[in-house]
Each structure stands twice: as C-alpha cells, then as structure tokens.
PDB file of C-alpha atoms and ligand atoms in Angstrom:
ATOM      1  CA  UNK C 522     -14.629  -5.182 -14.155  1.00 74.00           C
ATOM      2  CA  UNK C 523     -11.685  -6.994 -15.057  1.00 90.00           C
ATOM      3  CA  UNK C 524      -9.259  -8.674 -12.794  1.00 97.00           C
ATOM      4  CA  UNK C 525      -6.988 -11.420 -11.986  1.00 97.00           C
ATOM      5  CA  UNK C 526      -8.419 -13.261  -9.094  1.00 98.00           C
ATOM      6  CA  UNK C 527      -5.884 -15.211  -6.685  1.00 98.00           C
ATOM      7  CA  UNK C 528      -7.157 -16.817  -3.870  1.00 98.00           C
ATOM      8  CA  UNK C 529      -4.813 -18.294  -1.098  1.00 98.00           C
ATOM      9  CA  UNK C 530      -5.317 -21.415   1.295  1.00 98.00           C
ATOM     10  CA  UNK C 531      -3.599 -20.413   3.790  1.00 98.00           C
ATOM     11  CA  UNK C 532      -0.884 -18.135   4.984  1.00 98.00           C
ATOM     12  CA  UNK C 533       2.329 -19.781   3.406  1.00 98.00           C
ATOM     13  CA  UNK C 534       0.519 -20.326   0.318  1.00 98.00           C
ATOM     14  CA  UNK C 535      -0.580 -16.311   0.637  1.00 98.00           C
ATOM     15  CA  UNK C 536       2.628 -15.423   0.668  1.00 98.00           C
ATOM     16  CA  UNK C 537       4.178 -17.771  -2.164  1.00 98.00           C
ATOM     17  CA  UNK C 538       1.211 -16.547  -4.196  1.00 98.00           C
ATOM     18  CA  UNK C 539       1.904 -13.008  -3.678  1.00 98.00           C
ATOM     19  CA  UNK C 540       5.485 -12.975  -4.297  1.00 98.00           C
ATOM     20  CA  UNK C 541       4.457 -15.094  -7.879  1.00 98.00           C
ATOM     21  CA  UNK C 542       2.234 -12.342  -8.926  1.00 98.00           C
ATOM     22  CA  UNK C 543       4.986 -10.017  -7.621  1.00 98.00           C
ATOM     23  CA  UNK C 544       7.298 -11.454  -9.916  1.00 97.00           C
ATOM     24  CA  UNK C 545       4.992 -11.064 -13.156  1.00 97.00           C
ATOM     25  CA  UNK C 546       3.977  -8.173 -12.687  1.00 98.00           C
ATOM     26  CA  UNK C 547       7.762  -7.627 -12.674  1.00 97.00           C
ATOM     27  CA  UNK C 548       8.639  -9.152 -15.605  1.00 95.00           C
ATOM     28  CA  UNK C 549      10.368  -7.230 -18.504  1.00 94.00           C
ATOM     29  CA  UNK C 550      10.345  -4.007 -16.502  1.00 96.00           C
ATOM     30  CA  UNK C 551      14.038  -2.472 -16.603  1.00 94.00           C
ATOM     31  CA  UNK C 552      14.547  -0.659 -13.150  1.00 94.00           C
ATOM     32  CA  UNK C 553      10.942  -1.164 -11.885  1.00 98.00           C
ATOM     33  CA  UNK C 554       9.204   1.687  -9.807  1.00 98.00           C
ATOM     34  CA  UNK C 555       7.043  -0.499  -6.791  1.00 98.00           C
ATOM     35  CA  UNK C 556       4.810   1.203  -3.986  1.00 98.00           C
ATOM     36  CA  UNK C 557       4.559  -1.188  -0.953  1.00 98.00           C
ATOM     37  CA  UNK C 558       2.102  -1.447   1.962  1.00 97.00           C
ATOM     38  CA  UNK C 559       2.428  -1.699   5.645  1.00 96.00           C
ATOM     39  CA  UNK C 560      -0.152  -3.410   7.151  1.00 93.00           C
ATOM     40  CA  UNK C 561      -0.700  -6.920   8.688  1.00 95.00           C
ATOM     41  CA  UNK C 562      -2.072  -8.257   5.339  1.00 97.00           C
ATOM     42  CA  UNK C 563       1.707  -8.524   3.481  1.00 98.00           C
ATOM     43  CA  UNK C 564       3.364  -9.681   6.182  1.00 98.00           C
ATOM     44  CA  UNK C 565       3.390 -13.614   4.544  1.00 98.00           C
ATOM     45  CA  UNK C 566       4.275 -12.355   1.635  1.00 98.00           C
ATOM     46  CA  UNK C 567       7.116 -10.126   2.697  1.00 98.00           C
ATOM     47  CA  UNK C 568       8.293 -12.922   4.852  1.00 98.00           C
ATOM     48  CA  UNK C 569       8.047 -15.196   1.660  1.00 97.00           C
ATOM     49  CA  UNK C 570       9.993 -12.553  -0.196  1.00 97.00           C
ATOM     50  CA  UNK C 571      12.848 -12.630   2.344  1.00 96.00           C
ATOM     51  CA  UNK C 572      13.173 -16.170   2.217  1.00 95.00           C
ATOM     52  CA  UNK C 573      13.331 -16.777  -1.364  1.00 90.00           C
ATOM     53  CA  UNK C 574      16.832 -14.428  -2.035  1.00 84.00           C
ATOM     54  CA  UNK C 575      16.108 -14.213  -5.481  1.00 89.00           C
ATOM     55  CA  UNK C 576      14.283 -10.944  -5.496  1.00 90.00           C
ATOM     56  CA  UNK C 577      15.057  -8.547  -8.522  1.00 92.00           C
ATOM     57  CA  UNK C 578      15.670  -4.878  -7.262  1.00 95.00           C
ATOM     58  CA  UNK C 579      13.558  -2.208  -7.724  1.00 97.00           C
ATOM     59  CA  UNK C 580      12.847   1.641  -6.513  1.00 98.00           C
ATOM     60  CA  UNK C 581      10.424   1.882  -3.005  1.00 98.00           C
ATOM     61  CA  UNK C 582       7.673   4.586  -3.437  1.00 98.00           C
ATOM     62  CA  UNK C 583       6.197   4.741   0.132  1.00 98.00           C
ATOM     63  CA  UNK C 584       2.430   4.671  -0.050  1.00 98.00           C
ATOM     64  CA  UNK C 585       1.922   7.082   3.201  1.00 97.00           C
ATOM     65  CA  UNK C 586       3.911   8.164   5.698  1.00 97.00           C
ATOM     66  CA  UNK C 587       2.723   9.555   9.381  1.00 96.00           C
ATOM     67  CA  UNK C 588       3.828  13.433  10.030  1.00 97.00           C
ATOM     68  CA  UNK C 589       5.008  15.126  12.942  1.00 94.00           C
ATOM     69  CA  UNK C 590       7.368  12.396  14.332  1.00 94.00           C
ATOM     70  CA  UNK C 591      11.100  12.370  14.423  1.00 93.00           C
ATOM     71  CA  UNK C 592      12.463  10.587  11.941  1.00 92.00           C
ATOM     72  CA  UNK C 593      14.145   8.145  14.321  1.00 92.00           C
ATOM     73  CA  UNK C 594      10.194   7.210  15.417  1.00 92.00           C
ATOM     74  CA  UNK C 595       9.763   3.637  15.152  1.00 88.00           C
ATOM     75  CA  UNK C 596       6.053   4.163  14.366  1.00 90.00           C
ATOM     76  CA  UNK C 597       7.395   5.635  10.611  1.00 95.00           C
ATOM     77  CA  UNK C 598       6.265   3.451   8.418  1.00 95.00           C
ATOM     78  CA  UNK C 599       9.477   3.556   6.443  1.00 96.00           C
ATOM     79  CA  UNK C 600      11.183   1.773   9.329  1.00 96.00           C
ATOM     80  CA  UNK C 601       8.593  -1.021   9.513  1.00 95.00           C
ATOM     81  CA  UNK C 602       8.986  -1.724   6.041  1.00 97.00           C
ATOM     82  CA  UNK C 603      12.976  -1.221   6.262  1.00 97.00           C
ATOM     83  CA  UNK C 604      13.164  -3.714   8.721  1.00 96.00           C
ATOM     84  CA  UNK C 605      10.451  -6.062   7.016  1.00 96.00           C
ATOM     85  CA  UNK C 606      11.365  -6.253   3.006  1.00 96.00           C
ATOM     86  CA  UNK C 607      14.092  -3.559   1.895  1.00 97.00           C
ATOM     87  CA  UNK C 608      16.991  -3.868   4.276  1.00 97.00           C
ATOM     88  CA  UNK C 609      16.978  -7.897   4.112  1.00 96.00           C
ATOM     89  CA  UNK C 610      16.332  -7.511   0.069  1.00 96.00           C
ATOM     90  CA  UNK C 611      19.142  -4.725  -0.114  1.00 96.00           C
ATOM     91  CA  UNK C 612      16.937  -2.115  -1.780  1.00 97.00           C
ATOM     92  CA  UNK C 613      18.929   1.157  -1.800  1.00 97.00           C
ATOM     93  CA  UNK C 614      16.965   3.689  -3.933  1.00 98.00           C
ATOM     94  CA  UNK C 615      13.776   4.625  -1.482  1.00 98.00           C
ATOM     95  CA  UNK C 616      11.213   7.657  -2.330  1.00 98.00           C
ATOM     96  CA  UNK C 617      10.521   7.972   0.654  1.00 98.00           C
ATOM     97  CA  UNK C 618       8.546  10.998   3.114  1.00 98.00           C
ATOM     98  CA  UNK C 619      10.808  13.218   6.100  1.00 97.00           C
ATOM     99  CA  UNK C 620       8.059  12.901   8.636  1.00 97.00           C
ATOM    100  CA  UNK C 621       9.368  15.686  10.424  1.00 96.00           C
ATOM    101  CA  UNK C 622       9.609  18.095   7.587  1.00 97.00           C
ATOM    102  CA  UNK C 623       7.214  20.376   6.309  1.00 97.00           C
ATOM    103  CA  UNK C 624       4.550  18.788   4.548  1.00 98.00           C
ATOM    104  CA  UNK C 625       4.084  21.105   1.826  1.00 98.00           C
ATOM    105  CA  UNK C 626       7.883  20.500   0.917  1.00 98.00           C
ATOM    106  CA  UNK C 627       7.772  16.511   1.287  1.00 98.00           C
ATOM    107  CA  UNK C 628       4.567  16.703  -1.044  1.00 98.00           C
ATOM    108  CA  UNK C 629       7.170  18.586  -3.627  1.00 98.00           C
ATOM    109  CA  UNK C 630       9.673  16.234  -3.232  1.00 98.00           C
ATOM    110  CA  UNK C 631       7.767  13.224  -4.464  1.00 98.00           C
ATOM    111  CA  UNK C 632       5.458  15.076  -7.047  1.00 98.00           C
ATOM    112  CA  UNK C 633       8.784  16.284  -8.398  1.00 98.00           C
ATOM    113  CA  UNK C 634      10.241  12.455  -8.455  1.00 98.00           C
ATOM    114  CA  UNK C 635       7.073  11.244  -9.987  1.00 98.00           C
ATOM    115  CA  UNK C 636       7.468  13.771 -12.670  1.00 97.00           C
ATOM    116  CA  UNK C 637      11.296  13.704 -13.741  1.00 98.00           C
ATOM    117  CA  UNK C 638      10.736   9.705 -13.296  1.00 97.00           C
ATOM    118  CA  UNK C 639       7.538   8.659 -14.035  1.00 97.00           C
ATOM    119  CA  UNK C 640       4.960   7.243 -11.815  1.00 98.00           C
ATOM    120  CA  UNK C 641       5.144   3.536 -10.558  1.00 98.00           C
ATOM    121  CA  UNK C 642       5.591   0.544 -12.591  1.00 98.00           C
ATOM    122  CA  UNK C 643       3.762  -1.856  -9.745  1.00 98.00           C
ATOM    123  CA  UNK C 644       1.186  -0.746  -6.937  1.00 98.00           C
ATOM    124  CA  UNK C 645       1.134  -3.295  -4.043  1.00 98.00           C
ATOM    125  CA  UNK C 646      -1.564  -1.817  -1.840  1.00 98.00           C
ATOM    126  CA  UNK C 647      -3.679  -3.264   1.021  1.00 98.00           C
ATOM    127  CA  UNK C 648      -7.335  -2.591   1.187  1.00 97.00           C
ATOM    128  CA  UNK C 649      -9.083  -0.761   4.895  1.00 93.00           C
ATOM    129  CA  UNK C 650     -12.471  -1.922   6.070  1.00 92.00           C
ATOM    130  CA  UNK C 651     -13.800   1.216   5.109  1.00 92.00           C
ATOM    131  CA  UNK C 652     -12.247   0.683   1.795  1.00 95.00           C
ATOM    132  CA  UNK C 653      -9.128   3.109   2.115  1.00 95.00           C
ATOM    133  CA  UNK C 654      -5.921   2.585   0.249  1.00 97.00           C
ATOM    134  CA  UNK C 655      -2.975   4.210   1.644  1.00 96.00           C
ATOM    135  CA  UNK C 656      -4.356   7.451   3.774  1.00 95.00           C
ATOM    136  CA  UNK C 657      -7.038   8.084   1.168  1.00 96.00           C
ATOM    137  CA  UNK C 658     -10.072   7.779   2.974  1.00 94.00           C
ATOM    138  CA  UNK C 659     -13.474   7.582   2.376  1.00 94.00           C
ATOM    139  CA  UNK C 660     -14.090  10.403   0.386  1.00 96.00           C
ATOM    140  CA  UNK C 661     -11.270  11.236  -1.126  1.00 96.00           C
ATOM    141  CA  UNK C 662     -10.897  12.664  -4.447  1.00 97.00           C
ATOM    142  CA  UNK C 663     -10.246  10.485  -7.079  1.00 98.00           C
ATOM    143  CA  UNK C 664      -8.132  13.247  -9.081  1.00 98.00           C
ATOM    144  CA  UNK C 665      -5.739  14.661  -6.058  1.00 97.00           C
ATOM    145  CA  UNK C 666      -2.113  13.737  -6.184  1.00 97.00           C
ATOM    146  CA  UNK C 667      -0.112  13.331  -3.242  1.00 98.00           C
ATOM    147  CA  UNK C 668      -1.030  15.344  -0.352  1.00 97.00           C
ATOM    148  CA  UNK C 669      -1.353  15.760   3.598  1.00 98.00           C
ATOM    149  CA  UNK C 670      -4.606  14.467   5.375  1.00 97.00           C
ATOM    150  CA  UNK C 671      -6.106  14.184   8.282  1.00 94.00           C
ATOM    151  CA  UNK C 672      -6.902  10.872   9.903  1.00 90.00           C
ATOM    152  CA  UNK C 673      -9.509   9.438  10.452  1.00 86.00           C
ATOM    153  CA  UNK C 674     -10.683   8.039  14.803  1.00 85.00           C
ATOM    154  CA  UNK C 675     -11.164   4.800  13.071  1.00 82.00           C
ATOM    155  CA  UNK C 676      -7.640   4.279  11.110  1.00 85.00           C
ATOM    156  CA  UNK C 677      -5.689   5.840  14.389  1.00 86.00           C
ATOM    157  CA  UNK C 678      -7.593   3.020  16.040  1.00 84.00           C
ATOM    158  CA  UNK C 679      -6.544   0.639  13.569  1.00 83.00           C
ATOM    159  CA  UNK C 680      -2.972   1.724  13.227  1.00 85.00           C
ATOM    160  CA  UNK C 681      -2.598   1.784  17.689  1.00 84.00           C
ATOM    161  CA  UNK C 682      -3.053  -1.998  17.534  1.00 83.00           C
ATOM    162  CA  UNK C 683       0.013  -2.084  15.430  1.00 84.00           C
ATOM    163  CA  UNK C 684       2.269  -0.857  17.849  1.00 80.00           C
ATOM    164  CA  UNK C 685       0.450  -0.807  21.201  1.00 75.00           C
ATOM    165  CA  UNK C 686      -0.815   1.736  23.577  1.00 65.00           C
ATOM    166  CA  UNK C 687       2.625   2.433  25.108  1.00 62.00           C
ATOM    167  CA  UNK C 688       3.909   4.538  21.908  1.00 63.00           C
ATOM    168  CA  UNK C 689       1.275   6.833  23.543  1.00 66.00           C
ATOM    169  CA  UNK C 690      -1.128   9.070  21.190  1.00 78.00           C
ATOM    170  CA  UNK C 691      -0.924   8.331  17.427  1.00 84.00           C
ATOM    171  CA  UNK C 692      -0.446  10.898  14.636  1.00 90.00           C
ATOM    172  CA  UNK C 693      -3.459  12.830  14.012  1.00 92.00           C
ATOM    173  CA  UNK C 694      -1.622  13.487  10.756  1.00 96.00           C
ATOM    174  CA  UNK C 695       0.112  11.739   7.008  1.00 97.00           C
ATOM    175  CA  UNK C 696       0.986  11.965   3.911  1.00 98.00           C
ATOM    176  CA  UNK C 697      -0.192   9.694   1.325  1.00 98.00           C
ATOM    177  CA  UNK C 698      -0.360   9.323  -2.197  1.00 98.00           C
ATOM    178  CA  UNK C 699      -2.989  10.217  -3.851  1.00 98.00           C
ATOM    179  CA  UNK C 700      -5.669   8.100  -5.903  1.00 98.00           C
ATOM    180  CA  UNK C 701      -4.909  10.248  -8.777  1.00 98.00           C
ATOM    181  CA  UNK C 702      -1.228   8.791  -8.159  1.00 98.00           C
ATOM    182  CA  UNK C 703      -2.560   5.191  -7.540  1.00 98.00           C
ATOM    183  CA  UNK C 704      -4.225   5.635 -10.970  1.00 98.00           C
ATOM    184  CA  UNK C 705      -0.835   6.195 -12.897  1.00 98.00           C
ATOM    185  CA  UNK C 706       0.763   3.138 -11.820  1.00 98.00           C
ATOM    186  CA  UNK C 707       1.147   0.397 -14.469  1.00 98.00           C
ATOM    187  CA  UNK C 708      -0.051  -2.975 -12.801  1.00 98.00           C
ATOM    188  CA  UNK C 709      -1.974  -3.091  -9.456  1.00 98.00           C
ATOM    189  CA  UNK C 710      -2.092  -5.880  -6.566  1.00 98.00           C
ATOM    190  CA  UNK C 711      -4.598  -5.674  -4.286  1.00 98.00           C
ATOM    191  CA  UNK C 712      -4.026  -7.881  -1.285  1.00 98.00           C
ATOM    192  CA  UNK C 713      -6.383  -8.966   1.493  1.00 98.00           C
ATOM    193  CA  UNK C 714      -6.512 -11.387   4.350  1.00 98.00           C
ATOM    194  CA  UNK C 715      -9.345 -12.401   6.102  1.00 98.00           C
ATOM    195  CA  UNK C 716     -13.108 -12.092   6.618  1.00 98.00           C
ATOM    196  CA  UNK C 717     -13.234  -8.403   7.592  1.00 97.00           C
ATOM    197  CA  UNK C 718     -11.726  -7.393   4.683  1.00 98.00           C
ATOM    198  CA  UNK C 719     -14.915  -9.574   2.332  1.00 98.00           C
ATOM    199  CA  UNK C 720     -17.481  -7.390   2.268  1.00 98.00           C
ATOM    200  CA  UNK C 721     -15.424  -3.987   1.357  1.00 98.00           C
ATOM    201  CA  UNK C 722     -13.543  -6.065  -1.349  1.00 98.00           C
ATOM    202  CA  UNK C 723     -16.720  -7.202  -2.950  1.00 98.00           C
ATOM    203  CA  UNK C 724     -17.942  -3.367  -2.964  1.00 98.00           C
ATOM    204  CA  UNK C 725     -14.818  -1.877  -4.351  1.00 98.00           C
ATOM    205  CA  UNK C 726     -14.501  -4.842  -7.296  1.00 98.00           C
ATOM    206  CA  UNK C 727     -18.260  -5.103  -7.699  1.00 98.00           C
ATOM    207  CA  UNK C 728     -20.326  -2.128  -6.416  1.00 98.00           C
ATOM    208  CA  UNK C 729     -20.775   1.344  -7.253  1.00 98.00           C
ATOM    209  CA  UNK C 730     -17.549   3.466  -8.021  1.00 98.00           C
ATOM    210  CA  UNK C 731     -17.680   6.283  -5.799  1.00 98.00           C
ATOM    211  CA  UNK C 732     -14.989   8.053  -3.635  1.00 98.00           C
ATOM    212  CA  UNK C 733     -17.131   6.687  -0.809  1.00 98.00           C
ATOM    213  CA  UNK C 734     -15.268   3.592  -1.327  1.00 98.00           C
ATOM    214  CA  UNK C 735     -11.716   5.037  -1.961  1.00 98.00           C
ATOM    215  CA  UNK C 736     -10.562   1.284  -3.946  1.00 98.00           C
ATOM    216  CA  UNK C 737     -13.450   0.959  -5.790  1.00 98.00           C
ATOM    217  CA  UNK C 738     -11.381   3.048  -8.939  1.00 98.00           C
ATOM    218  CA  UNK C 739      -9.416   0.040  -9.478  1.00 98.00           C
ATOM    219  CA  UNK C 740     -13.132  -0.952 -11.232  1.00 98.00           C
ATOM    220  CA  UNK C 741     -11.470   1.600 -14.063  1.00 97.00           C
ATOM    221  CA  UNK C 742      -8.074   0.389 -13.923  1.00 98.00           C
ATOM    222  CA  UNK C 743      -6.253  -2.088 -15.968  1.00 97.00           C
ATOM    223  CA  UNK C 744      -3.880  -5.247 -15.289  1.00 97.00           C
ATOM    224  CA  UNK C 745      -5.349  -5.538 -11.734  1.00 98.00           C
ATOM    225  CA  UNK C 746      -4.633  -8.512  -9.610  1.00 98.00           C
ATOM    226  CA  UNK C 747      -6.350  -9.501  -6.218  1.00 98.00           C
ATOM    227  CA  UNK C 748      -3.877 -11.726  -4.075  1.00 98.00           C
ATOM    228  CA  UNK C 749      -6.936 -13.105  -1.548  1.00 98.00           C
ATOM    229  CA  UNK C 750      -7.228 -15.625   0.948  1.00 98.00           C
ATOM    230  CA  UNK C 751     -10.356 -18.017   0.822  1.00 98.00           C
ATOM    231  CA  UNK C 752     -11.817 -15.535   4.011  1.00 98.00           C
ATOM    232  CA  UNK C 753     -11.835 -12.302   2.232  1.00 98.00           C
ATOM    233  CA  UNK C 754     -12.565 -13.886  -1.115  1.00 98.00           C
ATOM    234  CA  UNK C 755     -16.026 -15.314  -0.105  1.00 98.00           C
ATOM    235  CA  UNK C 756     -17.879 -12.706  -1.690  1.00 98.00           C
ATOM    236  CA  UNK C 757     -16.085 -12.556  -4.900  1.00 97.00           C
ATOM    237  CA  UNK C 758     -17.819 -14.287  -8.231  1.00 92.00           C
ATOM    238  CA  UNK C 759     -15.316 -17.009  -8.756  1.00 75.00           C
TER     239      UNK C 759
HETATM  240  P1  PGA R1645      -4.118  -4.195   7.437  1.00 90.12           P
HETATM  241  O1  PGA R1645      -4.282  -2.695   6.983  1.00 90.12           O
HETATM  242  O2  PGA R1645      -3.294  -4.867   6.387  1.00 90.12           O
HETATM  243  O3  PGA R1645      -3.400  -4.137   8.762  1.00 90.12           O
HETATM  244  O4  PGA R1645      -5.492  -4.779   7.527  1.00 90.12           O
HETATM  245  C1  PGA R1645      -4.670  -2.424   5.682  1.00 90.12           C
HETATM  246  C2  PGA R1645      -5.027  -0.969   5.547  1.00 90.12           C
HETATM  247  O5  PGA R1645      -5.610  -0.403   6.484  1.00 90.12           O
HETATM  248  O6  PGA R1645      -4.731  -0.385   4.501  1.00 90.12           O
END
C-alpha cells in the first residue's frame, strides 16, 4: 500500500504537522467538504489549528454522533468539537446528526446531503485499538453507507473516560458514517498518538484487509496520509 507517512516528535510538533498536511490536502479545493474526529488523538492538532488564525473555511461532516440524548447533552460529539475547532475557527455550515431524532430520518438527512453535494473532499479520522474508524466496528461492512449501530462494551468503555463516570450510563447507541462513505472521500488522514494505537496501525496499513479490522480499507484507498507520533509509528516500515 501506498501512503504518506508523517511521524511526529512530540505533541506540538503533532499538531503543527497535522495542521500542514491539513492544509495540503486543502489546497485548490473551492468550498472543501472535511469530516473531523473526536477523540484524544487531534486534540494538538486542533489546538494548533486554533492558534494559527489562518484556517481556510470549509463544510463539517460529523463522523458519528451518539443517539438518544438531548441535543443540549454535552456528551454530543458535535458540542465537543464546537467548542474545540469550529466555533473558535468560525465554521458555520455543519452536517451534522439530531441525536434525539429518529435515526432512520437523521440517516436520510445526510445520505441526502452527500448526494445533492457530493461526498467529502478530506477525511480526518482517528484510528480505535480494535481498529474502528468512526462507529464502524470490527466487522462492519465495507459497502454500508451511513447508518445506526450498536456499540460495542469496549468503545462505551473507551468513550466513559472521556467524560467521566458522573455523566452516568453512556449511549448504548450512534450513528456513524459508513466505510462505504469513508471510501468516497477524496484525501484521507489517518492520525494516531501513542503506543496503543502501534500494533492496530501496522495491521490496518500492512496486514490483511478484512472488515475485521474496520481501517484496514484505506490499504485500497488513494492519497492517504498517516499523521503519527514516533509511539504509534514503531511498527511502520519507515
Ligand atoms: P482516541 O479515540 O483518539 O481517544 O484514541 C480514537 C477512536 O476511538 O476512534
């Protein structure tokens, strides 16, 4: 497979380096179409986005989205990432999913944007230790299109430590985009921090494709670009 292979010192450098491959990928596109990640991995390079001021605008596709909470929840990922990147960049025009409507509608909505608009320009996704990107799981098919899953004990685990036990019991439920979504989009960067994250990179770039491991089809894709630090890069030919 073919990829661009970025590897970070430390978390400032993460950051700049992220928000540099940002800004290529970038490049040229009129009105660019970006899906963003929450997750601990982006945070340097969201803060490093903030800080620099210089950030062109661009459409938000949301990635995933809990279901079932109100939509003043501050577990919805669409707040985290208001309050982290597009409220201090000003980014008005959000595709974005109504947590507390019905699914079925909300899956609709953005099939229907993705179709009158086109899918996304950019894919900034963040990679799960069981390989996941966005709610697609292990196991998911490769060829499904936005939809409503179930989540998995382990990713409720993971997502509790981002808020804390006192927002009580997590979402058993989200929407996500699908991999057959993730496939559409133009230019993909993969990020990842850290040594849990090295062996499930190296099996998604370098093993076997499978919908086992959900980010191994960016072996198929093209203009893919891994944003790593040294720690999650260690297995990586480089
Ligand atoms: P993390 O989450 O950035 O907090 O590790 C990534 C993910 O689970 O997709």
């Amino acid at each position: 497979m073919k990829y661009n292979l970025i590897i970070a010192d430390d978390d400032a450098d993460f950051g700049h380096k992220a928000k540099t491959a940002f800004y290529d990928a970038l490049n040229g596109i009129n009105r660019p179409k970006v899906i963003l990640p929450t997750g601990n991995t982006p945070a340097p390079f969201y803060k490093d986005l903030r800080e620099s001021g210089d950030c062109p605008s661009f459409t938000y596709i949301a990635l995933d989205e809990y279901t079932g909470l109100m939509e003043d929840d501050k577990r919805l990922f669409k707040k985290w990432l208001a309050q982290e990147i597009l409220d201090p960049l000003e980014i008005k025009v959000r595709w974005t999913f109504n947590s507390a409507a019905n699914p079925a509608c909300e899956i609709e909505k953005m099939r229907a944007l993705f179709f009158k608009n086109g899918h996304a320009d950019v894919a900034i996704l963040g990679i799960g230790e069981n390989g996941h990107v966005g709610f697609n799981e292990p196991g998911s098919p490769f060829n499904e299109s936005v939809r409503h899953v179930r989540l998995t004990e382990e990713t409720r685990k993971a997502n509790m430590a981002y808020w804390g036990e006192q927002y009580g019991v997590m979402p058993t439920h989200a929407l996500t985009l699908g991999i057959a979504d993730l496939i559409e989009s133009k230019k993909t960067i993969l990020l990842a921090r850290g040594a849990a994250k090295a062996e499930i990179l190296q099996r998604a770039l370098h093993g076997e494709i499978t919908t086992d491991v959900p980010a191994s089809y960016l072996q198929r894709q093209e203009n893919v670009t891994i944003v790593a630090d040294r720690a999650a890069a260690q297995l990586l030919p480089h």
